[in-house]
Steps between C-alpha positions, in 0.01 A plus 500: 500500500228522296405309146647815254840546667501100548529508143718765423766362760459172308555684118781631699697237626444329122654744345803533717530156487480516100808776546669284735549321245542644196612858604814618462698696744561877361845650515401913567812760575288585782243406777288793667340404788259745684426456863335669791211451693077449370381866429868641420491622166610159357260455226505861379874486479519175349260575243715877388797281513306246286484793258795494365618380192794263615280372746333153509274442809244210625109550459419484872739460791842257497353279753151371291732459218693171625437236714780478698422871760266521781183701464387631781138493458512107422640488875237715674764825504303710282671827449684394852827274410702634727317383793691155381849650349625130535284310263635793267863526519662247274652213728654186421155339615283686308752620216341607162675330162589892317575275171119380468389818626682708239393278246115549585544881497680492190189331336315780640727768413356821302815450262742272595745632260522842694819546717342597824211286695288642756343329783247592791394318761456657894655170696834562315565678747638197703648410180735715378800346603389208335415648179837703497673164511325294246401758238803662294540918569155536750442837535235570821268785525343562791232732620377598798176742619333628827408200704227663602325540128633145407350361849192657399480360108577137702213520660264605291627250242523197706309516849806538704505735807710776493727366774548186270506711169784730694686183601541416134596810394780510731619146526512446105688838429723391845583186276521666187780785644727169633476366194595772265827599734587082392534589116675734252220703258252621675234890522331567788193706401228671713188531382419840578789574290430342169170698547577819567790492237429246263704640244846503768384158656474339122854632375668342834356177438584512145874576565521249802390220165688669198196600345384775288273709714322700174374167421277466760127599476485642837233798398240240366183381781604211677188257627625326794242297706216640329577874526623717199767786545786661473787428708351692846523427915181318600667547840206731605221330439619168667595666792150725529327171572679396823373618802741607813468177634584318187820743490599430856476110446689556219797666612472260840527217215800658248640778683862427498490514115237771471709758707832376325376624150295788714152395316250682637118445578432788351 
């Protein structure tokens, strides 16, 4: 680790520990949590969500926000978590304490006052039965995409090989299905669908919460890592830079999954 993020992790922990213990746990009519794997969608549809008025969200993912949840990267499972599912489901040896944690998000809260919280974070996947039983009315979204484009974004992002890229993809969404049939609210999304019809995609989600849809700024240009759009597929382009081989690995790695939800190469 070098000198600069040295320090930030050390600013970090400070302040959490400052919210430890002065924070104060919020009391929200709802928790959102969004789930699915790296490269899903998750940030763009946490960030229209984030749009809306009732709406209260974090400034970067749940899991740098408290002290008390795993990161993978601080582990040496960069973009890769699932690799290690049990160092990431919640067990009575490695249990989180969801009091201090919803303290420390409340202190980072956009408005705490606001009925409904949002949260992000990719390795809540192995959490969500966990986080339906210690935070009041959890609602779960959860999005999956071609494991082919998302094995490609791994990658590229983090170094992985496609085989171990395509292993995530389908042993963190494996995790994240079991989990969701284990509690009561939750939307399965695909990605391809809340980019080819935004507008049909957005309404579901907002009646699966109780929310207003025509309060959402789903038209505006959203910037998610570093690229500035409207809501469109980048299915194409990820998938134009594997080669045959990289496909076959790829569906030798995740094909089970990847012929389940017919995602093509293609």
């Amino acid at each position: 680790m070098n000198l600069k993020k040295w320090l930030r992790k050390k600013r970090r922990q400070f302040k959490l520990a400052q919210l430890t213990k002065q924070g104060k746990a919020c009391s929200p009519k709802q928790w959102v949590f969004i789930v699915g794997c790296y490269n899903s969608g998750t940030t763009l549809l946490h960030d229209v969500i984030a749009s809306h008025p009732m709406v209260a969200h974090l400034p970067r993912e749940g899991q740098y926000c408290t002290d008390e949840l795993l990161v993978p990267s601080e582990v040496g499972l960069t973009r890769v978590w699932a690799l290690q599912p049990e160092m990431f489901v919640p067990s009575p040896r490695n249990e989180p304490d969801a009091e201090k944690i919803k303290r420390q998000w409340c202190a980072y809260m956009s408005n705490p006052l606001l009925p409904v919280f949002l949260e992000k974070s990719i390795p809540n996947a192995a959490r969500i039965k966990w986080l339906d039983k210690h935070f009041p009315n959890a609602h779960f979204i959860a999005l999956i995409r071609n494991g082919y484009a998302v094995a490609e974004g791994i990658h590229r992002k983090a170094g992985q090989s496609v085989e171990v890229a395509a292993k995530q993809w389908q042993q963190s969404n494996r995790i994240m299905l079991d989990q969701l049939e284990q509690v009561e609210h939750k939307l399965l999304l695909r990605y391809e669908d809340l980019t080819s019809k935004p507008a049909e995609s957005l309404d579901k989600v907002m009646t699966f919460l109780g929310l207003d849809a025509a309060k959402l700024k789903a038209d505006k240009k959203w910037t998610v890592h570093g690229e500035t759009s409207n809501i469109r597929n980048m299915n194409k382009r990820s998938l134009a830079r594997l080669s045959d081989e990289d496909k076959h690995f790829i569906h030798q790695e995740a094909g089970e999954m990847l012929d389940a939800f017919h995602f093509s190469p293609d």
